[in-house]
Coordinates of C-alpha atoms in Angstrom, one line a residue:
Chain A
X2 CA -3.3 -8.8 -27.9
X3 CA 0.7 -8.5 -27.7
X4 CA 2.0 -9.7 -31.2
X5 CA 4.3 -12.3 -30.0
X6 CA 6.1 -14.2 -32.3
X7 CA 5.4 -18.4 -31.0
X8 CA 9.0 -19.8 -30.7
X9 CA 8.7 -22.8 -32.4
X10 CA 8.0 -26.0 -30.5
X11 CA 6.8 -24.2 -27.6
X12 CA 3.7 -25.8 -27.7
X13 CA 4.8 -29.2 -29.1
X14 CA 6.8 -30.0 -26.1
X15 CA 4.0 -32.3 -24.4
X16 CA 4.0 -32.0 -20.3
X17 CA 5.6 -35.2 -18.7
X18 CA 3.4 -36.8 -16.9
X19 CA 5.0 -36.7 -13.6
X20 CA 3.6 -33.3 -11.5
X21 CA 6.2 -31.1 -10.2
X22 CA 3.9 -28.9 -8.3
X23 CA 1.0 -29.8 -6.7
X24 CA -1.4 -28.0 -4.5
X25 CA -4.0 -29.9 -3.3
X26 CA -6.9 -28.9 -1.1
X27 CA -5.5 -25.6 -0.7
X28 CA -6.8 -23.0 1.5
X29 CA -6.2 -19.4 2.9
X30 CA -8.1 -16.3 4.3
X31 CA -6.8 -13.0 4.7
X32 CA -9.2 -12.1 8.0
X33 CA -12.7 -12.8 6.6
X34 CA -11.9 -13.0 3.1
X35 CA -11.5 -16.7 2.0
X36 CA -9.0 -15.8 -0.4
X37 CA -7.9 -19.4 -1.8
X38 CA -11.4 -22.4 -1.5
X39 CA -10.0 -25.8 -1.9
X40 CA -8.0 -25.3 -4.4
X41 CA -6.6 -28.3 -6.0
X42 CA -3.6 -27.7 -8.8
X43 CA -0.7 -30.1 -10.5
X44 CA 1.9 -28.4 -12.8
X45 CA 3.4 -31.6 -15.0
X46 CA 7.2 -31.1 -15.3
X47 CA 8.2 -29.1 -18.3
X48 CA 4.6 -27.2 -18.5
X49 CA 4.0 -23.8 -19.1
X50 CA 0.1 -23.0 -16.9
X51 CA -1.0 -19.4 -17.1
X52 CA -3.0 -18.4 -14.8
X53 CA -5.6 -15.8 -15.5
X54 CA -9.0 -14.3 -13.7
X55 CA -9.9 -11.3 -12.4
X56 CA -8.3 -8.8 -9.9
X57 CA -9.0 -10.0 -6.6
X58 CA -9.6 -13.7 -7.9
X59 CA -6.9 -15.4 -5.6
X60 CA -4.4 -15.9 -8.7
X61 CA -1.5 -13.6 -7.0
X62 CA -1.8 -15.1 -3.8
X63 CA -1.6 -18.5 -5.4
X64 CA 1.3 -17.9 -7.2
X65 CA 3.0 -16.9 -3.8
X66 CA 1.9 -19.8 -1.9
X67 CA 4.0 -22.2 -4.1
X68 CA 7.2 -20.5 -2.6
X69 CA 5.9 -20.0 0.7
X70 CA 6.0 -15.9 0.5
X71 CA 2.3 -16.3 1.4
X72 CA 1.5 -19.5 4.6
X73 CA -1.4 -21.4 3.5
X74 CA -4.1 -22.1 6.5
X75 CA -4.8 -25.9 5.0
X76 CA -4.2 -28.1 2.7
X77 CA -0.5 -29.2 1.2
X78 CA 1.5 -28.0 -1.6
X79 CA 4.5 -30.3 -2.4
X80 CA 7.2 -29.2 -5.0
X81 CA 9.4 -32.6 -6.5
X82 CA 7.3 -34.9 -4.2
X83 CA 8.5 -32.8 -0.9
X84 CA 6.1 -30.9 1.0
X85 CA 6.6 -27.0 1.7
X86 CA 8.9 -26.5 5.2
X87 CA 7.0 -24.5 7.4
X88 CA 10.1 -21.8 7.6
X89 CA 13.6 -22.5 8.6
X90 CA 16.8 -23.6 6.3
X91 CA 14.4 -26.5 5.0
X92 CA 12.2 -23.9 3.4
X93 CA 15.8 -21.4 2.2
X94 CA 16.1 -24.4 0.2
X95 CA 13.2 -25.3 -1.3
X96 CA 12.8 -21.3 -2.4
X97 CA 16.5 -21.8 -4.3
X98 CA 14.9 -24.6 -6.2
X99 CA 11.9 -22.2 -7.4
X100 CA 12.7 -19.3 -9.2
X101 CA 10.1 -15.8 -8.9
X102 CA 9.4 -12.8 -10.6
X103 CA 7.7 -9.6 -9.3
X104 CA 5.3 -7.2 -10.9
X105 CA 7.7 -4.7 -9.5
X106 CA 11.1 -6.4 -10.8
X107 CA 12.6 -6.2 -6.7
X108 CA 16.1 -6.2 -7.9
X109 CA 18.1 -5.3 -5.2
X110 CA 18.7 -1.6 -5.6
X111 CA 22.1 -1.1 -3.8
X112 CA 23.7 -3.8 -5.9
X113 CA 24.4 -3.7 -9.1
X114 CA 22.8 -5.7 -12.2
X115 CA 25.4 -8.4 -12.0
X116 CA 25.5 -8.3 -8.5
X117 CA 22.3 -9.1 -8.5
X118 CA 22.1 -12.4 -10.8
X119 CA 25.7 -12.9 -8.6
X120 CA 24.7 -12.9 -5.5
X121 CA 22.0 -16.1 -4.8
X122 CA 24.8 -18.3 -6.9
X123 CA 27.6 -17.0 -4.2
X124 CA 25.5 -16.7 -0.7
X125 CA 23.0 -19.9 -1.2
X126 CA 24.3 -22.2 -4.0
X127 CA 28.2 -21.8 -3.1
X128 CA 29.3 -21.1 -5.8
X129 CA 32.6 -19.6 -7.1
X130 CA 32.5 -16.4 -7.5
X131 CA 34.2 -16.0 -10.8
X132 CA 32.3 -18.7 -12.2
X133 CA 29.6 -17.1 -10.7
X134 CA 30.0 -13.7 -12.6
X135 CA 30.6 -15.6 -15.9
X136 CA 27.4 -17.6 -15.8
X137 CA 25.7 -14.4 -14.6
X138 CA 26.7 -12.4 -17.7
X139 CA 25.8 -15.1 -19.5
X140 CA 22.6 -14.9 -18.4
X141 CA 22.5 -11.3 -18.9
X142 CA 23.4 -12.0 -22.2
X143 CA 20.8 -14.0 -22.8
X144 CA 18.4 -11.8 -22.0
X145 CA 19.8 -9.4 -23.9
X146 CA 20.8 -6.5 -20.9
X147 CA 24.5 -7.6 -20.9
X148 CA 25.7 -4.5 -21.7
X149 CA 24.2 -3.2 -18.8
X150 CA 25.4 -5.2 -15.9
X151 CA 27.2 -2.9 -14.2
X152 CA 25.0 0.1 -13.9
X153 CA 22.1 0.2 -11.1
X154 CA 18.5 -1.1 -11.4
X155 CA 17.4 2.5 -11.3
X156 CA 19.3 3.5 -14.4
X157 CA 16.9 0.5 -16.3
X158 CA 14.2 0.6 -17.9
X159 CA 11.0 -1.3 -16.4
X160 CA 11.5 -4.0 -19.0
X161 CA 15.5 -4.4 -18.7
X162 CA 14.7 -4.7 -15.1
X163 CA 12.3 -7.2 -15.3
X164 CA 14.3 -9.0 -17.6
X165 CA 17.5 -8.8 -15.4
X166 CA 15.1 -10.2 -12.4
X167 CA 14.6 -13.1 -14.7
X168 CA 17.8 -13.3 -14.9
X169 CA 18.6 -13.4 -11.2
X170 CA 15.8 -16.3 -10.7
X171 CA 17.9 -18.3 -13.8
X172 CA 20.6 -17.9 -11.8
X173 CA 19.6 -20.3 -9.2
X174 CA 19.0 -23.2 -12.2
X175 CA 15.3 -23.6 -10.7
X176 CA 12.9 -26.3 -11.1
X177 CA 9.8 -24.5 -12.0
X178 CA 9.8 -20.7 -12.3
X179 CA 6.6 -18.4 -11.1
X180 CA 5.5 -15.5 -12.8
X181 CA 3.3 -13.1 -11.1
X182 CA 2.3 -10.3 -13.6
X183 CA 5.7 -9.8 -14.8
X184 CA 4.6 -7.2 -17.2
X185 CA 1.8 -5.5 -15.0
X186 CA 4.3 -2.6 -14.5
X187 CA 5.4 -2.0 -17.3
X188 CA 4.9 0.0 -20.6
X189 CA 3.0 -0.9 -23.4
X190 CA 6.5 -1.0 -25.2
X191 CA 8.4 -2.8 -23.0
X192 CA 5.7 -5.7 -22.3
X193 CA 7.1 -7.9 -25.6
X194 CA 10.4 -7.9 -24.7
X195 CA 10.3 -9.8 -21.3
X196 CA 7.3 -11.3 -22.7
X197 CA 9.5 -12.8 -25.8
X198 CA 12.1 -14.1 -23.0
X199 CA 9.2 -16.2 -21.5
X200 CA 8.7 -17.6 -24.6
X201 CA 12.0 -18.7 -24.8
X202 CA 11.9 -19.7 -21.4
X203 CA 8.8 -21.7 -22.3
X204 CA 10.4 -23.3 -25.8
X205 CA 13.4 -24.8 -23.8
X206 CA 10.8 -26.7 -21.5
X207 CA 11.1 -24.5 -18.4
X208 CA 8.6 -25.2 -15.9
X209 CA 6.6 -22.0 -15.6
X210 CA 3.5 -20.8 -13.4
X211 CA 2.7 -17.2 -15.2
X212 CA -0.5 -14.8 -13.7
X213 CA -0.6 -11.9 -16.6
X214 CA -3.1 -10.4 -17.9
X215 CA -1.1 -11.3 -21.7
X216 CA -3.6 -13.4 -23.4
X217 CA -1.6 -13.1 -26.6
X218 CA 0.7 -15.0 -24.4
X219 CA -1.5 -17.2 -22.7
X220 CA -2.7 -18.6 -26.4
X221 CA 0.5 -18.5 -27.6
X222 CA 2.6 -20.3 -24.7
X223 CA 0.6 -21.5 -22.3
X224 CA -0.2 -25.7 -22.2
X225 CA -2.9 -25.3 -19.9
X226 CA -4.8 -21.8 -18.3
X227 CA -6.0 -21.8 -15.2
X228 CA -8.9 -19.6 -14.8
X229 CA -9.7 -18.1 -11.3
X230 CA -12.3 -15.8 -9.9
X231 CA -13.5 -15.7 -6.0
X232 CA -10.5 -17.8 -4.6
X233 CA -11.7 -20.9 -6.8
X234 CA -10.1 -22.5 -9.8
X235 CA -13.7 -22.3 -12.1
X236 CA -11.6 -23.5 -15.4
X237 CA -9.2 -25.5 -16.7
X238 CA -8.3 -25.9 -20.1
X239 CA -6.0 -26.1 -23.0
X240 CA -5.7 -22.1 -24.6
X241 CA -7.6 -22.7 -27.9
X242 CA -10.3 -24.9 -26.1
X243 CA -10.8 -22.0 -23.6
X244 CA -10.2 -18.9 -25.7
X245 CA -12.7 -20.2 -28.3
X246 CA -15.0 -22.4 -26.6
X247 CA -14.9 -21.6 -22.9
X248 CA -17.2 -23.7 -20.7
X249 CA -18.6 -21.7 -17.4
X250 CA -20.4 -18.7 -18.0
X251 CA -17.7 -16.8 -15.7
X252 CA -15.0 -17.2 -18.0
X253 CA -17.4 -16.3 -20.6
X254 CA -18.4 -13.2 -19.1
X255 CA -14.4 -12.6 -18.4
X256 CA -13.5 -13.0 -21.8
X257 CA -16.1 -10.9 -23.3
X258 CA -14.8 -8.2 -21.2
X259 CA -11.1 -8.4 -22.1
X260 CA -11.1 -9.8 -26.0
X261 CA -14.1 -7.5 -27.0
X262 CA -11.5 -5.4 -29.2
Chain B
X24 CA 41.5 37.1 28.8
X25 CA 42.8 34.4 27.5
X26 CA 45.9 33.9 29.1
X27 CA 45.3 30.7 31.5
X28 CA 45.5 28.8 28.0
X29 CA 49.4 29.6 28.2
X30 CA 49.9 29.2 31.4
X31 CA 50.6 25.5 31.1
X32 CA 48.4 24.1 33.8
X33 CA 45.4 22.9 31.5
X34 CA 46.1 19.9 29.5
X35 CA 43.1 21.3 26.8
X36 CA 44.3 18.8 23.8
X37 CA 44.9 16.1 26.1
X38 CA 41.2 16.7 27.8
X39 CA 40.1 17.1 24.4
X40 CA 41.4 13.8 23.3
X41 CA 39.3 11.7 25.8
X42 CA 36.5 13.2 24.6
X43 CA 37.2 12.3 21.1
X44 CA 38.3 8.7 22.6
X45 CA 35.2 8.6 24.8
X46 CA 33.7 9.2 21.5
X47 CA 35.0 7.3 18.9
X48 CA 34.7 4.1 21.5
X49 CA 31.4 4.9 22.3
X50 CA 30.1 5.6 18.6
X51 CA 31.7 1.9 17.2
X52 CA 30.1 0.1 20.2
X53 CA 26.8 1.8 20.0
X54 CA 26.2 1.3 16.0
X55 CA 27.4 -2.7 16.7
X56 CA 24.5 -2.8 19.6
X57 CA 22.0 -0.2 18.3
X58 CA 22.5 -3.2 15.2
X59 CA 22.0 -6.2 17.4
X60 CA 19.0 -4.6 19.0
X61 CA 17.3 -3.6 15.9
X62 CA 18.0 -7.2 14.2
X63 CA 16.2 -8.3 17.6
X64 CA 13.3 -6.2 17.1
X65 CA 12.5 -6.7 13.3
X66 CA 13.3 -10.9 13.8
X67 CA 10.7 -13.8 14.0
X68 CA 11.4 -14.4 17.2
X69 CA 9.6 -13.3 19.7
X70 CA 11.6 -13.8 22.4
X71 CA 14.3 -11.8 21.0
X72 CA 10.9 -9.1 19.8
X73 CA 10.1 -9.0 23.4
X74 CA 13.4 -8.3 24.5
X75 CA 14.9 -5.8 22.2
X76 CA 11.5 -4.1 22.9
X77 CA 11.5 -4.2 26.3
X78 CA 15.8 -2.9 26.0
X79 CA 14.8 -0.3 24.4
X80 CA 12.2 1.4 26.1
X81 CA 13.7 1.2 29.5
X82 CA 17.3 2.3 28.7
X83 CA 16.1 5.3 26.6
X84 CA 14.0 6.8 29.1
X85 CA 16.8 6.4 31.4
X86 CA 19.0 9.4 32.4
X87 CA 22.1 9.3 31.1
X88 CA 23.5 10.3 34.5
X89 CA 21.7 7.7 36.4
X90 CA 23.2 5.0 33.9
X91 CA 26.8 6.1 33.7
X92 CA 26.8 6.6 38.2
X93 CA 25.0 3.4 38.1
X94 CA 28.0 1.6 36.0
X95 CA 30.4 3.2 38.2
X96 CA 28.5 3.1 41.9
X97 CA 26.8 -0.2 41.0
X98 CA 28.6 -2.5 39.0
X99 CA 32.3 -1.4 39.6
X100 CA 32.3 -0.6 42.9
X101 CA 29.1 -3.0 44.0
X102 CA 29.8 -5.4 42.3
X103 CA 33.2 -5.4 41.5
X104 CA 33.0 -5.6 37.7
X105 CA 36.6 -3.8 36.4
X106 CA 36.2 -4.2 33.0
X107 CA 39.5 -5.5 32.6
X108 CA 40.8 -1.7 33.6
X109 CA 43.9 -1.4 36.3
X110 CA 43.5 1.7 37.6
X111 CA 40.9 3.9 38.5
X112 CA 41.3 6.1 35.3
X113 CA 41.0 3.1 32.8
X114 CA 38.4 1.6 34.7
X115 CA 36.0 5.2 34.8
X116 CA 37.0 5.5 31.1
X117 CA 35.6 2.3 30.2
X118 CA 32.2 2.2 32.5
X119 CA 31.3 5.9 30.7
X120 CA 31.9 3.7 27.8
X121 CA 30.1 1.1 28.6
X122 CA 26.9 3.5 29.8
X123 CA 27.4 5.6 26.7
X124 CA 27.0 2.6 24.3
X125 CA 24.3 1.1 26.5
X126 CA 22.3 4.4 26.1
X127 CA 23.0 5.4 22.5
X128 CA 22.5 1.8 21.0
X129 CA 18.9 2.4 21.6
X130 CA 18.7 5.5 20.0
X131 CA 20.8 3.8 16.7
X132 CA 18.4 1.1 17.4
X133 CA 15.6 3.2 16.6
X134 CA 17.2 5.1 14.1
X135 CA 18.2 2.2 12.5
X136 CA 14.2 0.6 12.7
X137 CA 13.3 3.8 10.8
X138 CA 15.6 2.9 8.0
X139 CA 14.0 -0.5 7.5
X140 CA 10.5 0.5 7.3
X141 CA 12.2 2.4 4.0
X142 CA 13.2 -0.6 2.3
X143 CA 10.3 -1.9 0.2
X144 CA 9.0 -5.1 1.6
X145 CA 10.0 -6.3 -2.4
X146 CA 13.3 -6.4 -1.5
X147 CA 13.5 -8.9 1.3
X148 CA 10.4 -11.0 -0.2
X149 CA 12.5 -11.0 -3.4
X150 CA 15.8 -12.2 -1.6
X151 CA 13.9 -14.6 0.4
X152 CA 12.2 -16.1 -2.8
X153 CA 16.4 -16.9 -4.1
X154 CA 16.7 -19.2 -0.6
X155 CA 18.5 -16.7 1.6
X156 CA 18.2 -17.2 5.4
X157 CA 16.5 -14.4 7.6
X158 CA 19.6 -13.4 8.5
X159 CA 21.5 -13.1 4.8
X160 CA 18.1 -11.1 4.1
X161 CA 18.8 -8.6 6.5
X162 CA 22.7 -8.3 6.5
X163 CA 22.7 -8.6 2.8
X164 CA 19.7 -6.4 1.3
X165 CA 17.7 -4.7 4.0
X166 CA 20.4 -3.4 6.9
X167 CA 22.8 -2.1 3.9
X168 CA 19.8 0.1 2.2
X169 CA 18.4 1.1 5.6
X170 CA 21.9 1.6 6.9
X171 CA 21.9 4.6 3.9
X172 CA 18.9 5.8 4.4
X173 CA 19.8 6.8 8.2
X174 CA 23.1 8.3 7.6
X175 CA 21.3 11.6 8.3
X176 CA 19.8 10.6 11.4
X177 CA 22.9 8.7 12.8
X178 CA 24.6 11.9 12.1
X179 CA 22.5 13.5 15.0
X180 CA 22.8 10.8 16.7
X181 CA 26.4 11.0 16.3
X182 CA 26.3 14.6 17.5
X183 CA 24.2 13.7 20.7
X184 CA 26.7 11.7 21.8
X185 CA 29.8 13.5 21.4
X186 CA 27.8 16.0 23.6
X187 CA 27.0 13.2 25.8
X188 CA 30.5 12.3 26.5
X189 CA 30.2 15.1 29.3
X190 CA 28.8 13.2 31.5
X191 CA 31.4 10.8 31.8
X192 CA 32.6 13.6 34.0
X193 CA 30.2 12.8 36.7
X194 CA 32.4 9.6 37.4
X195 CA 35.4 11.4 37.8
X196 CA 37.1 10.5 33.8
X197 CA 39.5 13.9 32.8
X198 CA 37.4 14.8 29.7
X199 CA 36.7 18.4 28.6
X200 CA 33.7 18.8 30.4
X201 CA 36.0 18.0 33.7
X202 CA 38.8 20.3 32.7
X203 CA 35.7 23.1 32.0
X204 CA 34.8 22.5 36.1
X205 CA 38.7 22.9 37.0
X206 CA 39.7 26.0 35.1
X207 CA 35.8 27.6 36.5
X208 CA 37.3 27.1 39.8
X209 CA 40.7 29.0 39.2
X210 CA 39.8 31.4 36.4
X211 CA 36.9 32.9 37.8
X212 CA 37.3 35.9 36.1
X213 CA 37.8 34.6 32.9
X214 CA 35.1 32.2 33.2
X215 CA 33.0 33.3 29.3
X216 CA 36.7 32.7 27.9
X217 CA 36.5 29.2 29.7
X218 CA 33.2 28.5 28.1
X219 CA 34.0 30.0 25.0
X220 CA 36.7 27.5 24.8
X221 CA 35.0 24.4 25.6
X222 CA 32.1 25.2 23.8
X223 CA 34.4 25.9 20.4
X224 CA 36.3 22.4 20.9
X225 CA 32.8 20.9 20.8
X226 CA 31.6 22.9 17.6
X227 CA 35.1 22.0 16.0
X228 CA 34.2 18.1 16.8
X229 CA 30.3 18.1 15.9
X230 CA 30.2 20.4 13.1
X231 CA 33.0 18.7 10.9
X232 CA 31.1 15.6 11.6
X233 CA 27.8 16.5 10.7
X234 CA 29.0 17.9 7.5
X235 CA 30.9 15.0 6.3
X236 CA 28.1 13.0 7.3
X237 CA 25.8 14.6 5.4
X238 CA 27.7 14.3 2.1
X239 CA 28.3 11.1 2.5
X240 CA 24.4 10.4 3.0
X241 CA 24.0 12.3 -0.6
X242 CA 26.7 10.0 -2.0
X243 CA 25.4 6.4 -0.8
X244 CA 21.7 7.2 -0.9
X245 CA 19.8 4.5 -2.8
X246 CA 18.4 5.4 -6.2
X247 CA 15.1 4.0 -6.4

């Protein structure tokens, strides 16, 4: 769909075999919808799972319940063999170690772009402040919106922003970063350029949990997709085995909807 | 008509002053509790829910009269609470403070809640998702954009209480409003020039306020 250039060695880098994230037995309502069934999920180290379904399937929600943003009514989710805090500094912690990214960017609008990446480094890990702006510029750099740090969010476009918001999460050096649509509010234009940052992200053996609707990038970066629909997980599979040879007639169906053109 | 202005027996500036004092007091400690109660009322806690809740309802719908006597009848001269004051001029100045700030926090309080509800629910979940504490989240990201979008509002609030401050004369503290009552009594035949008077020193404090306020709301609003 997106023509995405594959950053070499993105998909030779072979998951470790120890699970950074797992969810297991997983379940949520919201009032009488049973939003998440028993869902059961481990992310190796150093792999990239997309996450894919359709709207209403759970795969948001999901995404959020691995940093707590959304309480899960059973099951356990552990992230580096510790399970979730129920709320407290305990859980402040654990959310440094896991970096996220918003459909809607949420960079903090009074601050400014390197305030933003600044400001997790300084309040939570500590840091120095000077070093604190360097790596953040840096990091801007690297994204390529360094020329931009010190004007506001508002004065971005939708992709800066977003890219800048992946910036802020780098910040934090996380574990395993989540992705939930990064590029769902963006324009058409604007998609591949955070979308060619994940890639990068991806090549350099980031731990990643992306929901998009960017099946260019799904087949392109993903080691595994998880497809959802009706709080389940109905599919897993590597991207080639499930873009060309997908086993439940759900993700059939799915597919034929969305790579028709 | 206006002569009992140079007559030298009002002290206007100096009645004038307390007001502004009365004020300036009142308005510092009001925005610091107004802050406290509206922390209480958007925390997890529901203990501290409950309370700043329960604060606010019954101190708002209080008189202003009632609470400011009440300091002064009931806690000062009940109860013997002085405030650290020495004599009976810095003790009523700092009860009417007291009342004032008790009264107008809820009112910040509110105007404060407002703001919050303005910040996007993004913005905390996003500074929650980099490990801040409930407490960074709202002193870092949400009280700073709702603090700018209330400007406005705390500007009338601002203005209430400056008009407020009158009341302080009911416990016997030499504001304007007390000064007004004096010169009625001897200048009854100039008494419009006596309201004329008061009622300008009030415009010259409010107005000026209000219109600084208001640019400075322009100038700090968040571009979203």
């Amino acid at each position: 769909m997106s023509g995405v250039s594959v950053t070499e060695g993105a998909k030779d880098a072979a998951p470790a075999a120890d699970s950074l994230v797992v969810l297991s037995n997983v379940n949520k309502h919201f009032g009488a919808l049973h939003v998440l069934q028993d869902i059961d999920l481990s992310i190796a180290r150093g792999e990239v799972v997309v996450v894919i379904g359709p709207s209403g399937s759970g795969k948001s929600t999901l995404c959020r319940t691995i940093n707590r943003l959304e309480t899960i009514d059973s099951g356990t989710i552990t992230i580096d063999g510790k399970e979730l805090p129920a709320e407290g500094k305990d859980l402040a912690r654990l959310r440094a170690d896991v970096g996220m990214v918003f459909q809607s960017f949420n960079l903090f609008a009074h601050k400014t772009v390197l305030e933003n990446v600044v400001l997790g480094q300084v309040k939570v890990r500590k840091a120095d402040r000077a070093a604190a702006e360097q790596k953040a510029r840096a990091l801007l750099d690297r994204v390529g919106v360094g020329s931009q740090a010190d004007k506001y969010p508002a004065q971005l476009s939708g992709g800066q922003q977003q890219r800048v918001a992946i910036a802020r999460a780098l910040a934090m050096d996380p574990k395993v970063m989540l992705f939930d649509e990064p590029t769902s509010a963006l324009d058409p234009e604007m998609i591949n350029e955070v979308l060619e940052v994940m890639q990068q992200l991806a090549g350099e053996g980031m731990t990643m949990v992306v929901v998009t609707h960017e099946m260019g990038f799904a087949r392109s970066a993903a080691n595994r997709v998880v497809f959802m629909a009706d709080g389940k997980i109905v599919e897993e599979a590597a991207p080639e085995q499930f873009f060309s040879n997908p086993r439940s007639d759900r993700a059939k169906d799915f597919l034929s909807k969305i790579l028709h053109h | 008509m206006f002569d009992f202005l140079d007559s030298g027996q009002y002290d206007l500036l100096g009645a004038f002053w307390v007001t502004v004092q009365l004020t300036l007091y009142s308005a510092v400690g009001s925005l610091i509790w107004g802050t406290v109660l509206a922390g209480m009322r958007v925390s997890p806690v529901p203990l501290m829910r409950a309370f700043g809740t329960a604060y606010v309802n019954v101190v708002r719908n209080i008189p202003l009269t009632v609470l400011i006597i009440a300091c002064s009848l009931g806690l000062n001269q009940t109860l013997g609470f002085a405030l650290g004051g020495d004599n009976f001029k810095e003790i009523g100045f700092r009860l009417a403070v007291l009342g004032l700030v008790a009264y107008t926090g809820t009112f910040v309080c509110e105007a404060l809640r407002s703001g919050i509800n303005t910040v996007p629910v993004g913005q905390a979940e996003a500074a929650r998702a980099l490990g801040l504490s409930f407490f960074q989240v709202l002193t870092l990201i949400v009280l700073p954009q709702a603090f700018r979008a209330v400007i406005a509002p705390l500007a009338n609030v601002l203005i209430a209480l400056t008009k407020n401050t009158t009341v302080a004369a009911a416990i016997g503290v030499a504001e304007a409003s007390l000064l007004m009552k004096e010169m009625i009594e001897n200048e009854a035949d100039a008494l419009f020039a006596v309201f004329g008077v008061i009622a300008l020193g009030f415009v010259l404090l409010t107005l000026p306020t209000g219109l600084l306020l208001g640019w400075v709301a322009k100038r700090v609003a968040v571009k979203r």
